[in-house]
Coordinates of C-alpha atoms in Angstrom, one line a residue:
Chain A
X1 CA -8.9 -102.5 -60.5
X2 CA -7.4 -103.1 -63.9
X3 CA -4.3 -105.2 -64.3
X4 CA -2.1 -103.1 -66.6
X5 CA -2.6 -99.7 -68.3
X6 CA -2.1 -101.3 -71.7
X7 CA -5.4 -103.0 -71.3
X8 CA -7.2 -99.7 -71.0
X9 CA -9.3 -98.7 -74.0
X10 CA -9.3 -95.4 -75.7
X11 CA -12.0 -92.9 -74.8
X12 CA -13.5 -93.8 -78.2
X13 CA -14.5 -97.2 -76.8
X14 CA -17.5 -95.6 -75.1
X15 CA -20.5 -94.6 -77.2
X16 CA -20.6 -91.1 -78.7
X17 CA -23.4 -90.1 -76.3
X18 CA -21.5 -91.2 -73.3
X19 CA -18.4 -89.3 -74.6
X20 CA -20.5 -86.2 -75.1
X21 CA -22.0 -86.5 -71.6
X22 CA -18.6 -86.9 -69.9
X23 CA -17.1 -84.0 -71.8
X24 CA -20.1 -81.8 -71.2
X25 CA -20.0 -82.6 -67.4
X26 CA -16.3 -81.9 -67.2
X27 CA -16.9 -78.6 -68.9
X28 CA -19.9 -77.7 -66.7
X29 CA -17.7 -78.6 -63.6
X30 CA -14.5 -76.9 -64.5
X31 CA -15.3 -74.0 -66.9
X32 CA -16.9 -71.7 -64.3
X33 CA -13.5 -71.4 -62.6
X34 CA -12.1 -69.5 -65.5
X35 CA -14.1 -66.4 -65.1
X36 CA -13.6 -66.7 -61.3
X37 CA -9.8 -66.5 -61.8
X38 CA -10.2 -63.7 -64.3
X39 CA -12.4 -61.8 -61.9
X40 CA -9.9 -62.2 -59.1
X41 CA -7.2 -60.5 -61.3
X42 CA -9.5 -57.8 -62.8
X43 CA -9.5 -54.1 -61.9
X44 CA -12.1 -52.9 -64.4
X45 CA -14.2 -55.4 -66.2
X46 CA -17.1 -53.6 -67.8
X47 CA -19.9 -55.3 -69.5
X48 CA -19.8 -56.7 -72.3
X49 CA -16.1 -57.2 -72.5
X50 CA -15.0 -60.9 -72.3
X51 CA -11.8 -59.9 -70.7
X52 CA -11.1 -57.0 -68.2
X53 CA -10.0 -53.7 -69.8
X54 CA -7.8 -52.9 -66.7
X55 CA -6.0 -55.6 -64.8
X56 CA -5.2 -55.6 -61.2
X57 CA -1.4 -55.6 -61.7
X58 CA -1.6 -52.4 -63.8
X59 CA -3.3 -50.6 -61.0
X60 CA -1.6 -52.0 -57.9
X61 CA 1.2 -49.4 -57.8
X62 CA -1.2 -46.5 -58.2
X63 CA -3.8 -47.4 -55.7
X64 CA -3.5 -46.0 -52.2
X65 CA -5.1 -49.1 -50.6
X66 CA -4.5 -52.8 -51.4
X67 CA -6.4 -54.2 -54.3
X68 CA -7.6 -57.7 -55.2
X69 CA -5.0 -60.3 -54.2
X70 CA -3.0 -57.7 -52.2
X71 CA -6.2 -57.2 -50.2
X72 CA -6.8 -60.9 -49.9
X73 CA -3.4 -61.4 -48.4
X74 CA -3.5 -58.3 -46.2
X75 CA -4.5 -58.7 -42.5
X76 CA -7.7 -56.6 -43.0
X77 CA -9.3 -59.3 -45.1
X78 CA -9.1 -61.8 -42.2
X79 CA -8.3 -64.6 -44.7
X80 CA -5.3 -65.8 -42.6
X81 CA -7.5 -66.0 -39.5
X82 CA -10.3 -67.8 -41.4
X83 CA -7.8 -70.3 -42.9
X84 CA -6.3 -71.1 -39.5
X85 CA -9.7 -71.5 -38.0
X86 CA -10.9 -73.8 -40.9
X87 CA -7.9 -76.1 -40.7
X88 CA -7.8 -76.1 -36.9
X89 CA -11.4 -76.9 -36.5
X90 CA -11.2 -79.5 -39.3
X91 CA -8.3 -81.3 -37.5
X92 CA -10.0 -81.2 -34.1
X93 CA -13.3 -82.5 -35.6
X94 CA -11.5 -85.3 -37.4
X95 CA -9.6 -86.5 -34.3
X96 CA -12.7 -86.3 -32.1
X97 CA -14.9 -88.0 -34.7
X98 CA -12.4 -90.8 -35.1
X99 CA -12.1 -91.3 -31.3
X100 CA -15.9 -91.6 -31.0
X101 CA -16.5 -93.7 -34.2
X102 CA -13.7 -96.2 -34.2
X103 CA -14.9 -98.3 -31.2
X104 CA -18.5 -98.1 -32.2
X105 CA -17.7 -99.1 -35.8
X106 CA -15.9 -102.2 -34.5
X107 CA -19.0 -103.3 -32.6
X108 CA -21.3 -102.5 -35.5
X109 CA -19.2 -104.5 -37.8
X110 CA -18.5 -107.6 -35.7
X111 CA -21.6 -108.0 -33.5
X112 CA -25.2 -108.8 -34.1
X113 CA -27.6 -107.5 -31.5
X114 CA -31.2 -106.5 -31.2
X115 CA -31.9 -103.0 -32.3
X116 CA -28.8 -102.9 -34.6
X117 CA -30.9 -101.8 -37.6
X118 CA -32.5 -99.1 -35.5
X119 CA -29.1 -97.9 -34.3
X120 CA -27.8 -97.8 -37.9
X121 CA -30.8 -95.8 -38.9
X122 CA -30.2 -93.4 -36.0
X123 CA -26.6 -92.9 -37.2
X124 CA -27.7 -92.1 -40.8
X125 CA -30.5 -89.7 -39.6
X126 CA -28.3 -86.6 -39.4
X127 CA -27.9 -86.8 -43.2
X128 CA -31.6 -87.2 -43.8
X129 CA -32.9 -84.3 -41.6
X130 CA -32.4 -80.8 -43.1
X131 CA -29.3 -79.2 -41.7
X132 CA -31.1 -75.9 -41.1
X133 CA -33.5 -77.6 -38.8
X134 CA -30.8 -79.1 -36.7
X135 CA -28.7 -76.0 -36.7
X136 CA -31.4 -73.6 -35.5
X137 CA -32.7 -76.0 -32.8
X138 CA -29.2 -76.6 -31.6
X139 CA -28.4 -72.9 -31.6
X140 CA -31.0 -72.4 -28.8
X141 CA -29.4 -75.1 -26.7
X142 CA -25.9 -73.8 -27.3
X143 CA -26.9 -70.2 -26.4
X144 CA -28.4 -71.5 -23.2
X145 CA -25.2 -73.4 -22.4
X146 CA -22.9 -70.5 -23.4
X147 CA -21.5 -72.7 -26.2
X148 CA -22.6 -70.4 -29.1
X149 CA -19.8 -68.5 -30.7
X150 CA -17.0 -70.7 -29.2
X151 CA -14.6 -73.0 -30.8
X152 CA -15.9 -75.9 -28.6
X153 CA -19.5 -75.3 -29.8
X154 CA -18.5 -75.2 -33.5
X155 CA -16.3 -78.3 -33.2
X156 CA -19.1 -80.3 -31.4
X157 CA -21.7 -79.3 -33.9
X158 CA -19.4 -80.3 -36.8
X159 CA -19.7 -83.9 -35.4
X160 CA -23.3 -84.1 -36.5
X161 CA -22.8 -84.3 -40.3
X162 CA -19.4 -86.0 -40.1
X163 CA -20.3 -89.0 -37.8
X164 CA -22.5 -90.8 -40.3
X165 CA -19.8 -90.9 -43.0
X166 CA -17.0 -91.8 -40.5
X167 CA -19.1 -94.7 -39.0
X168 CA -20.0 -96.0 -42.5
X169 CA -16.4 -96.0 -43.7
X170 CA -14.9 -97.5 -40.6
X171 CA -17.6 -100.2 -40.3
X172 CA -16.9 -101.2 -43.9
X173 CA -13.2 -101.4 -43.1
X174 CA -13.8 -103.6 -40.1
X175 CA -16.1 -105.8 -42.0
X176 CA -13.5 -106.3 -44.7
X177 CA -11.0 -107.7 -42.2
X178 CA -13.0 -110.0 -40.0
X179 CA -11.6 -111.0 -36.6
X180 CA -9.3 -114.0 -37.5
X181 CA -6.0 -112.2 -37.0
X182 CA -7.1 -110.8 -33.6
X183 CA -8.2 -114.2 -32.5
X184 CA -4.9 -115.7 -33.4
X185 CA -3.0 -112.9 -31.5
X186 CA -5.2 -113.5 -28.5
X187 CA -4.6 -117.2 -28.5
X188 CA -0.9 -116.5 -28.7
X189 CA -1.2 -114.4 -25.5
X190 CA -1.2 -110.8 -26.7
X191 CA -3.1 -108.4 -24.5
X192 CA -5.8 -106.1 -25.7
X193 CA -3.6 -103.1 -26.2
X194 CA -1.0 -105.1 -28.1
X195 CA -3.7 -106.6 -30.3
X196 CA -5.1 -103.1 -31.2
X197 CA -1.8 -101.4 -31.9
X198 CA 0.1 -104.3 -33.5
X199 CA -2.6 -106.2 -35.3
X200 CA -5.8 -104.3 -35.8
X201 CA -4.6 -100.8 -36.4
X202 CA -2.0 -101.7 -39.2
X203 CA -4.7 -103.6 -41.0
X204 CA -7.4 -100.9 -40.9
X205 CA -5.1 -98.0 -41.3
X206 CA -5.9 -97.2 -45.0
X207 CA -9.6 -97.1 -44.2
X208 CA -9.0 -95.0 -41.2
X209 CA -7.0 -92.5 -43.2
X210 CA -9.7 -92.4 -45.9
X211 CA -12.4 -91.8 -43.2
X212 CA -10.3 -89.0 -41.6
X213 CA -9.7 -87.3 -45.0
X214 CA -13.4 -87.3 -45.8
X215 CA -14.3 -86.1 -42.4
X216 CA -11.8 -83.3 -42.7
X217 CA -13.2 -82.4 -46.1
X218 CA -16.8 -82.3 -44.8
X219 CA -15.8 -80.2 -41.9
X220 CA -13.8 -77.6 -43.9
X221 CA -16.6 -77.2 -46.4
X222 CA -19.4 -76.8 -43.8
X223 CA -21.1 -73.4 -43.9
X224 CA -24.5 -73.5 -42.3
X225 CA -23.7 -75.0 -38.9
X226 CA -20.6 -72.9 -38.5
X227 CA -22.6 -69.8 -39.5
X228 CA -25.4 -70.5 -37.0
X229 CA -23.4 -71.8 -34.1
X230 CA -20.3 -69.6 -34.7
X231 CA -22.6 -66.5 -34.4
X232 CA -20.2 -64.5 -36.6
X233 CA -17.5 -64.8 -33.9
X234 CA -15.8 -67.8 -35.4
X235 CA -15.0 -67.2 -39.1
X236 CA -14.0 -69.9 -41.4
X237 CA -13.3 -69.7 -45.1
X238 CA -16.9 -70.7 -46.1
X239 CA -18.4 -68.1 -43.8
X240 CA -16.0 -65.4 -44.8
X241 CA -16.8 -66.0 -48.4
X242 CA -20.5 -65.9 -47.6
X243 CA -20.2 -62.6 -45.9
X244 CA -18.4 -61.3 -49.0
X245 CA -21.0 -62.5 -51.5
X246 CA -24.2 -62.4 -49.5
X247 CA -25.1 -59.1 -51.3
X248 CA -25.3 -61.0 -54.5
X249 CA -22.3 -59.4 -56.2
X250 CA -18.8 -60.7 -56.6
X251 CA -15.8 -58.4 -56.7
X252 CA -12.1 -59.2 -57.2
X253 CA -11.5 -59.9 -53.5
X254 CA -14.6 -62.1 -53.3
X255 CA -13.3 -64.1 -56.2
X256 CA -9.9 -64.3 -54.6
X257 CA -11.4 -65.6 -51.3
X258 CA -13.5 -68.1 -53.3
X259 CA -10.3 -69.4 -54.9
X260 CA -8.5 -69.6 -51.5
X261 CA -11.5 -71.5 -50.0
X262 CA -11.2 -74.1 -52.9
X263 CA -7.5 -74.7 -52.2
X264 CA -7.9 -77.3 -49.4
X265 CA -10.3 -79.3 -51.5
X266 CA -8.1 -79.2 -54.6
X267 CA -5.1 -80.3 -52.6
X268 CA -7.0 -83.2 -51.2
X269 CA -8.3 -84.0 -54.6
X270 CA -4.8 -84.2 -56.1
X271 CA -3.1 -86.1 -53.3
X272 CA -5.9 -88.4 -52.0
X273 CA -7.5 -89.5 -55.2
X274 CA -7.3 -93.1 -54.4
X275 CA -8.5 -92.7 -50.8
X276 CA -11.6 -90.7 -51.6
X277 CA -12.5 -92.8 -54.6
X278 CA -12.9 -96.0 -52.6
X279 CA -15.0 -94.7 -49.8
X280 CA -18.0 -96.9 -49.3
X281 CA -21.0 -94.6 -49.5
X282 CA -23.1 -97.1 -51.3
X283 CA -24.7 -99.1 -48.5
Chain Z
X1 CA -22.6 -106.4 -46.5
X2 CA -24.6 -109.4 -47.7
X3 CA -21.6 -111.8 -47.2
X4 CA -21.6 -111.0 -43.5
X5 CA -25.2 -112.0 -43.0
X6 CA -24.4 -115.4 -44.3
X7 CA -25.3 -118.2 -41.9
X8 CA -21.7 -119.4 -41.8
X9 CA -20.5 -116.1 -40.5
X10 CA -23.3 -116.0 -37.9
X11 CA -22.4 -119.3 -36.7
X12 CA -18.8 -118.4 -36.2
X13 CA -19.7 -115.4 -34.3
X14 CA -21.7 -117.5 -31.8
X15 CA -18.7 -119.8 -31.2
X16 CA -16.9 -119.2 -27.9
X17 CA -14.1 -116.7 -28.1
X18 CA -10.6 -117.8 -27.4
X19 CA -9.9 -117.1 -23.8
X20 CA -7.0 -115.1 -22.5
X21 CA -4.4 -117.5 -21.1
X22 CA -4.6 -116.3 -17.5
X23 CA -8.1 -115.1 -17.0
X24 CA -9.0 -115.6 -13.4
X25 CA -11.2 -112.5 -13.1
X26 CA -13.2 -113.2 -16.2
X27 CA -16.0 -115.1 -14.6
X28 CA -18.2 -114.8 -17.7
X29 CA -16.2 -113.7 -20.8
X30 CA -19.4 -113.3 -22.8
X31 CA -20.8 -110.9 -20.3
X32 CA -17.5 -108.9 -20.1
X33 CA -17.4 -108.8 -23.9
X34 CA -21.0 -107.5 -24.0
X35 CA -20.3 -104.8 -21.5
X36 CA -17.2 -103.8 -23.5
X37 CA -19.3 -103.6 -26.6
X38 CA -21.8 -101.4 -24.9
X39 CA -19.1 -99.2 -23.5
X40 CA -17.6 -98.8 -27.0
X41 CA -20.9 -97.7 -28.6
X42 CA -21.7 -95.4 -25.7
X43 CA -19.8 -92.2 -26.8
X44 CA -21.4 -92.3 -30.2
X45 CA -24.9 -92.8 -28.7
X46 CA -24.4 -90.0 -26.2
X47 CA -23.3 -87.6 -28.8
X48 CA -26.1 -88.5 -31.2
X49 CA -28.9 -88.6 -28.7
X50 CA -27.5 -85.6 -26.7
X51 CA -27.0 -83.3 -29.7
X52 CA -29.4 -84.6 -32.3
X53 CA -32.1 -85.9 -30.0
X54 CA -31.8 -82.9 -27.7
X55 CA -32.2 -80.5 -30.7
X56 CA -35.3 -82.4 -31.9
X57 CA -37.0 -82.5 -28.5
X58 CA -36.2 -78.9 -27.6
X59 CA -37.3 -77.8 -31.0
X60 CA -40.6 -79.5 -30.7
X61 CA -41.1 -78.2 -27.1
X62 CA -40.4 -74.6 -28.3
X63 CA -42.7 -74.8 -31.3
X64 CA -45.5 -75.8 -28.8
X65 CA -44.8 -72.7 -26.8
X66 CA -42.2 -73.8 -24.2
X67 CA -39.5 -71.1 -23.7
X68 CA -39.2 -70.2 -20.1
X69 CA -35.8 -68.5 -20.7
X70 CA -37.8 -65.8 -22.7
X71 CA -40.5 -65.8 -20.0
X72 CA -42.8 -67.6 -22.3
X73 CA -44.5 -70.8 -21.2
X74 CA -47.7 -71.6 -22.9
X75 CA -47.0 -75.2 -23.3
X76 CA -48.8 -76.9 -24.9
X77 CA -50.2 -74.5 -27.5
X78 CA -50.7 -75.0 -31.2
X79 CA -50.9 -71.2 -31.7
X80 CA -47.6 -71.1 -33.6
X81 CA -48.4 -73.9 -35.9
X82 CA -51.9 -72.6 -36.5
X83 CA -50.6 -69.1 -37.4
X84 CA -48.0 -70.7 -39.7
X85 CA -50.1 -73.3 -41.4
X86 CA -53.0 -70.9 -42.0
X87 CA -50.9 -68.4 -43.8
X88 CA -50.6 -68.5 -47.5
X89 CA -47.0 -67.5 -47.3
X90 CA -46.0 -70.6 -45.5
X91 CA -47.4 -72.8 -48.3
X92 CA -45.7 -70.7 -50.9
X93 CA -42.4 -71.1 -49.1
X94 CA -43.0 -74.8 -48.7
X95 CA -43.8 -75.1 -52.4
X96 CA -40.6 -73.3 -53.4
X97 CA -38.5 -75.4 -51.0
X98 CA -39.9 -78.6 -52.4
X99 CA -39.6 -77.4 -56.0
X100 CA -35.9 -76.6 -55.6
X101 CA -35.3 -79.8 -53.8
X102 CA -37.1 -82.1 -56.2
X103 CA -35.9 -80.4 -59.4
X104 CA -32.2 -80.5 -58.4
X105 CA -32.3 -84.1 -57.1
X106 CA -34.1 -85.3 -60.2
X107 CA -31.8 -83.4 -62.7
X108 CA -28.8 -84.7 -60.6
X109 CA -30.0 -88.3 -60.9
X110 CA -30.7 -88.0 -64.7
X111 CA -27.1 -86.8 -65.2
X112 CA -25.3 -88.9 -62.7
X113 CA -26.8 -92.3 -63.6
X114 CA -25.5 -92.4 -67.2
X115 CA -22.4 -90.5 -66.1
X116 CA -21.4 -93.2 -63.6
X117 CA -22.1 -95.9 -66.1
X118 CA -19.9 -94.2 -68.7
X119 CA -17.1 -93.7 -66.2
X120 CA -17.4 -97.3 -65.0
X121 CA -16.2 -98.4 -68.5
X122 CA -12.5 -97.8 -67.9
X123 CA -11.0 -95.9 -70.8
X124 CA -7.6 -94.2 -70.8
X125 CA -8.7 -90.8 -69.5
X126 CA -11.5 -92.0 -67.2
X127 CA -9.4 -91.4 -64.1
X128 CA -8.6 -87.8 -65.1
X129 CA -12.3 -87.2 -66.0
X130 CA -13.4 -88.9 -62.8
X131 CA -11.1 -86.6 -60.8
X132 CA -12.2 -83.4 -62.7
X133 CA -15.8 -84.2 -62.2
X134 CA -15.2 -84.8 -58.5
X135 CA -13.9 -81.3 -57.9
X136 CA -17.3 -79.7 -56.8
X137 CA -17.5 -82.3 -54.0
X138 CA -14.3 -81.0 -52.6
X139 CA -15.2 -77.3 -52.4
X140 CA -17.7 -75.4 -50.2
X141 CA -21.2 -74.6 -51.4
X142 CA -20.4 -70.9 -51.1
X143 CA -17.7 -71.4 -53.9
X144 CA -20.5 -72.8 -56.1
X145 CA -22.6 -69.7 -55.4
X146 CA -19.6 -67.5 -56.3
X147 CA -19.3 -69.4 -59.6
X148 CA -23.0 -69.0 -60.3
X149 CA -22.7 -65.2 -59.7
X150 CA -19.8 -64.9 -62.0
X151 CA -21.3 -67.1 -64.7
X152 CA -25.1 -66.6 -64.7
X153 CA -25.6 -63.1 -63.4
X154 CA -26.8 -60.3 -65.7
X155 CA -23.3 -59.1 -65.8
X156 CA -21.9 -62.6 -65.8
X157 CA -19.9 -64.4 -68.5
X158 CA -22.9 -66.0 -70.2
X159 CA -24.4 -62.5 -70.6
X160 CA -21.2 -61.2 -72.0
X161 CA -20.9 -64.0 -74.4
X162 CA -24.5 -63.5 -75.6
X163 CA -23.6 -59.8 -76.2
X164 CA -20.5 -60.6 -78.2
X165 CA -22.6 -63.0 -80.3
X166 CA -24.9 -60.0 -80.9
X167 CA -27.9 -61.6 -79.2
X168 CA -28.4 -58.8 -76.7
X169 CA -27.1 -55.3 -76.3
X170 CA -27.9 -54.5 -72.7
X171 CA -27.3 -56.5 -69.5
X172 CA -30.9 -56.1 -68.6
X173 CA -31.9 -58.0 -71.7
X174 CA -30.2 -61.1 -70.6
X175 CA -32.5 -63.8 -69.4
X176 CA -33.0 -63.5 -65.6
X177 CA -31.4 -66.6 -64.1
X178 CA -30.5 -65.4 -60.6
X179 CA -32.8 -63.6 -58.2
X180 CA -36.0 -65.1 -59.5
X181 CA -38.4 -67.7 -58.2
X182 CA -37.7 -69.9 -61.2
X183 CA -34.6 -70.7 -59.3
X184 CA -32.5 -71.9 -62.2
X185 CA -29.4 -70.5 -60.5
X186 CA -30.1 -72.3 -57.2
X187 CA -30.8 -75.5 -59.0
X188 CA -27.7 -75.2 -61.1
X189 CA -25.6 -74.8 -58.0
X190 CA -27.2 -77.8 -56.3
X191 CA -26.7 -79.9 -59.4
X192 CA -23.1 -78.7 -59.9
X193 CA -22.3 -79.7 -56.3
X194 CA -24.3 -82.9 -56.1
X195 CA -23.7 -84.7 -59.4
X196 CA -20.2 -85.7 -58.1
X197 CA -21.6 -87.0 -54.9
X198 CA -24.3 -89.1 -56.7
X199 CA -21.9 -90.3 -59.4
X200 CA -19.4 -91.4 -56.8
X201 CA -22.0 -93.3 -54.8
X202 CA -23.3 -95.0 -57.9
X203 CA -19.8 -95.8 -59.2
X204 CA -19.1 -97.5 -55.9
X205 CA -22.1 -99.7 -56.3
X206 CA -21.3 -100.4 -60.0
X207 CA -17.7 -101.3 -59.1
X208 CA -18.9 -103.8 -56.5
X209 CA -21.3 -105.4 -58.8
X210 CA -18.7 -106.0 -61.5
X211 CA -19.5 -106.4 -65.2
X212 CA -20.4 -110.1 -65.1
X213 CA -24.2 -109.7 -65.2
X214 CA -24.0 -107.1 -68.0
X215 CA -21.8 -109.4 -70.0
X216 CA -24.1 -112.4 -69.4
X217 CA -27.1 -110.3 -70.5
X218 CA -25.1 -109.3 -73.6
X219 CA -24.2 -112.9 -74.4
X220 CA -27.9 -113.8 -74.0
X221 CA -28.8 -111.3 -76.7
X222 CA -30.1 -108.3 -74.7
X223 CA -29.8 -104.9 -76.4
X224 CA -28.3 -102.0 -74.5
X225 CA -31.7 -100.6 -73.6
X226 CA -32.8 -103.8 -72.1
X227 CA -29.4 -104.1 -70.2
X228 CA -29.9 -100.7 -68.7
X229 CA -33.5 -101.1 -67.6
X230 CA -33.4 -104.8 -66.7
X231 CA -29.9 -105.3 -65.3
X232 CA -28.0 -102.1 -64.4
X233 CA -30.8 -100.0 -63.0
X234 CA -32.1 -102.6 -60.6
X235 CA -28.5 -103.2 -59.5
X236 CA -27.7 -99.6 -58.7
X237 CA -31.2 -98.9 -57.1
X238 CA -29.9 -99.0 -53.5
X239 CA -27.3 -96.4 -54.4
X240 CA -29.9 -94.2 -56.2
X241 CA -32.1 -94.4 -53.1
X242 CA -29.4 -93.4 -50.6
X243 CA -27.8 -90.7 -52.8
X244 CA -31.1 -89.1 -53.7
X245 CA -32.4 -89.2 -50.1
X246 CA -29.2 -87.5 -48.8
X247 CA -29.2 -84.9 -51.6
X248 CA -32.9 -84.1 -51.3
X249 CA -32.6 -83.6 -47.5
X250 CA -29.7 -81.3 -48.1
X251 CA -31.5 -79.3 -50.8
X252 CA -34.6 -78.6 -48.7
X253 CA -32.4 -77.7 -45.8
X254 CA -30.0 -75.5 -47.6
X255 CA -29.8 -71.9 -46.7
X256 CA -27.1 -70.0 -48.4
X257 CA -28.0 -70.6 -52.0
X258 CA -31.7 -69.6 -51.8
X259 CA -30.7 -66.6 -49.7
X260 CA -28.1 -65.2 -52.2
X261 CA -29.4 -66.5 -55.5
X262 CA -33.2 -66.7 -54.7
X263 CA -35.9 -64.2 -55.6
X264 CA -36.5 -62.9 -52.1
X265 CA -40.0 -63.0 -50.6
X266 CA -41.5 -65.6 -50.3
X267 CA -38.3 -67.3 -49.1
X268 CA -37.6 -71.0 -48.8
X269 CA -38.4 -72.5 -45.3
X270 CA -34.8 -72.4 -43.9
X271 CA -34.4 -68.8 -45.0
X272 CA -37.9 -68.0 -43.5
X273 CA -36.9 -69.6 -40.2
X274 CA -33.6 -67.7 -40.2
X275 CA -35.5 -64.4 -40.7
X276 CA -37.7 -65.2 -37.7
X277 CA -34.6 -65.8 -35.6
X278 CA -33.0 -62.6 -36.7
X279 CA -36.0 -60.6 -35.6
X280 CA -35.5 -58.4 -32.6
X281 CA -38.7 -59.6 -31.1
X282 CA -37.7 -62.9 -29.5
X283 CA -41.3 -64.2 -29.5
X284 CA -40.7 -64.7 -33.2
X285 CA -38.1 -67.3 -32.4
X286 CA -40.9 -69.7 -31.4
X287 CA -42.6 -69.0 -34.7
X288 CA -39.3 -69.8 -36.4
X289 CA -39.1 -73.0 -34.4
X290 CA -42.5 -73.9 -35.7
X291 CA -41.1 -73.4 -39.2
X292 CA -38.1 -75.6 -38.4
X293 CA -40.3 -78.4 -37.0
X294 CA -42.5 -78.2 -40.0
X295 CA -39.5 -78.5 -42.3
X296 CA -38.3 -81.6 -40.3
X297 CA -41.8 -83.0 -40.4
X298 CA -42.0 -82.6 -44.2
X299 CA -38.6 -84.2 -44.7
X300 CA -39.6 -87.0 -42.3
X301 CA -42.8 -87.7 -44.3
X302 CA -40.9 -87.8 -47.6
X303 CA -38.3 -90.1 -46.1
X304 CA -40.9 -92.5 -44.8
X305 CA -42.9 -92.6 -48.1
X306 CA -39.7 -93.0 -50.1
X307 CA -38.4 -95.8 -48.0
X308 CA -41.8 -97.6 -48.0
X309 CA -41.9 -97.3 -51.8
X310 CA -38.4 -98.6 -52.1
X311 CA -39.2 -101.6 -49.8
X312 CA -42.2 -102.4 -52.0
X313 CA -40.0 -102.2 -55.1
X314 CA -37.4 -104.5 -53.5
X315 CA -40.1 -106.9 -52.3
X316 CA -41.6 -107.0 -55.8
X317 CA -38.2 -108.1 -57.1
X318 CA -37.9 -110.7 -54.3
X319 CA -34.9 -109.1 -52.7
X320 CA -36.3 -108.5 -49.2

């Protein structure tokens, strides 16, 4: 976006109000994680102490049962199972979503036909109808089909909120490339398969990766649809955390699980900064 | 987007496609191409219409009394809607749902519009700040709820800090943020989670528009207030509309934050629907479905009104 880093201005180049806003929002965003981390390491943290009086590591030898992080990493917390489920479902949803959306995105990007606007609206609709409404109505269908509480059911239902984003991102990618290169390859005698794997795919790959990462992210963070359709039999990190905090209190293990549930997102944030940044939401 | 609607592009699309070298079978390449296009859109259509359309149709049927699998078939009856819409509780729930949804979306917009403009001026740390501010987008809502519990609860960090400042000397004296119908905790979680989404959407629009128009306005002597109201805001309007629609729909359909952080009875509509579904008496499920359909109806009405208003705005600006 900007040629060289030397042309970047200091933060003082924006007005004091803007500086205040940026700093305040960064604080509002990040600061709550500090007490969460402290809570996950605390054994006794009575009001009104700012820091715990007894820490977890001071008690862990004495306690007959696992505490805080020891409990989080013990099999009885089901964190490992939830992590595997979350990642597995995320990968399956991403691949399935890509398979469904890639061909459709090409058509949407390159063709004009009657009803195209209506089709685009239909694709955006899952984002505009409340998730709870879709989830509860689908639960009835899935119970009738024997799909409720199965991996297949959860994976299929995750397609609903992920498809709109995937289609948008892939359509934008296809639009950015046009069809010239494919036309050339066809004139030169390449068959359809060669054209796709040798010409199209290498060109659109960055956009495809961005779409996949975003889809994976949406899927791993999804709570409501997993909770409704999974029927408590499929636990993922968000639903495990929900079960832990639904009483309205947060103990050390709850804080630990909350931190674990943030890990996939934080990893994606660090490693995929440039992919996520450029995703074309703004249509 | 606009570039691809340009007549030049349209014309090129209508030009005959380059034919395969040995195409004996392709009697009509255009027809083959059309069939292939249809086949490629089909999986998406089937999934969307099957899942989404199926859910809507079945939901509506059930709310009108069609549930043969429970041995209930009174279709069509408006009994469930009547019972629901004539109760005061429903309107209280609807009011709460809309209040949380509107307040959070509005506060989110008020924060993210200036934030995206500030971050679009590239300064040395803007990337780091941009990434930090994006963090809530990457984590589940339930993490946001956990953060609200540990920060805003009566035994939370803010309460402890007030005590160490000598403002209060008992947790019960701390201002009740969670578990009230004021809903500050719920709104805080929504705002925390959605400001990154809105900011990212608006930043994408701003990046595409570039700074040329702003600079031109500056050269022509506009002050910063005029630039914001006359240049920047109209430019990012499409982003504002799409981001606020998505966030509003999410907010009124959210379940976990009102359930954990809300004040209990009367609940928001999604929680109310869930309670009906958890009831051992399955006849209540049809009542719950009436709640769900009402919720979808309300969001549909808001969507239509909002889009109509937006179209009028665009027309007034001569952009449609």
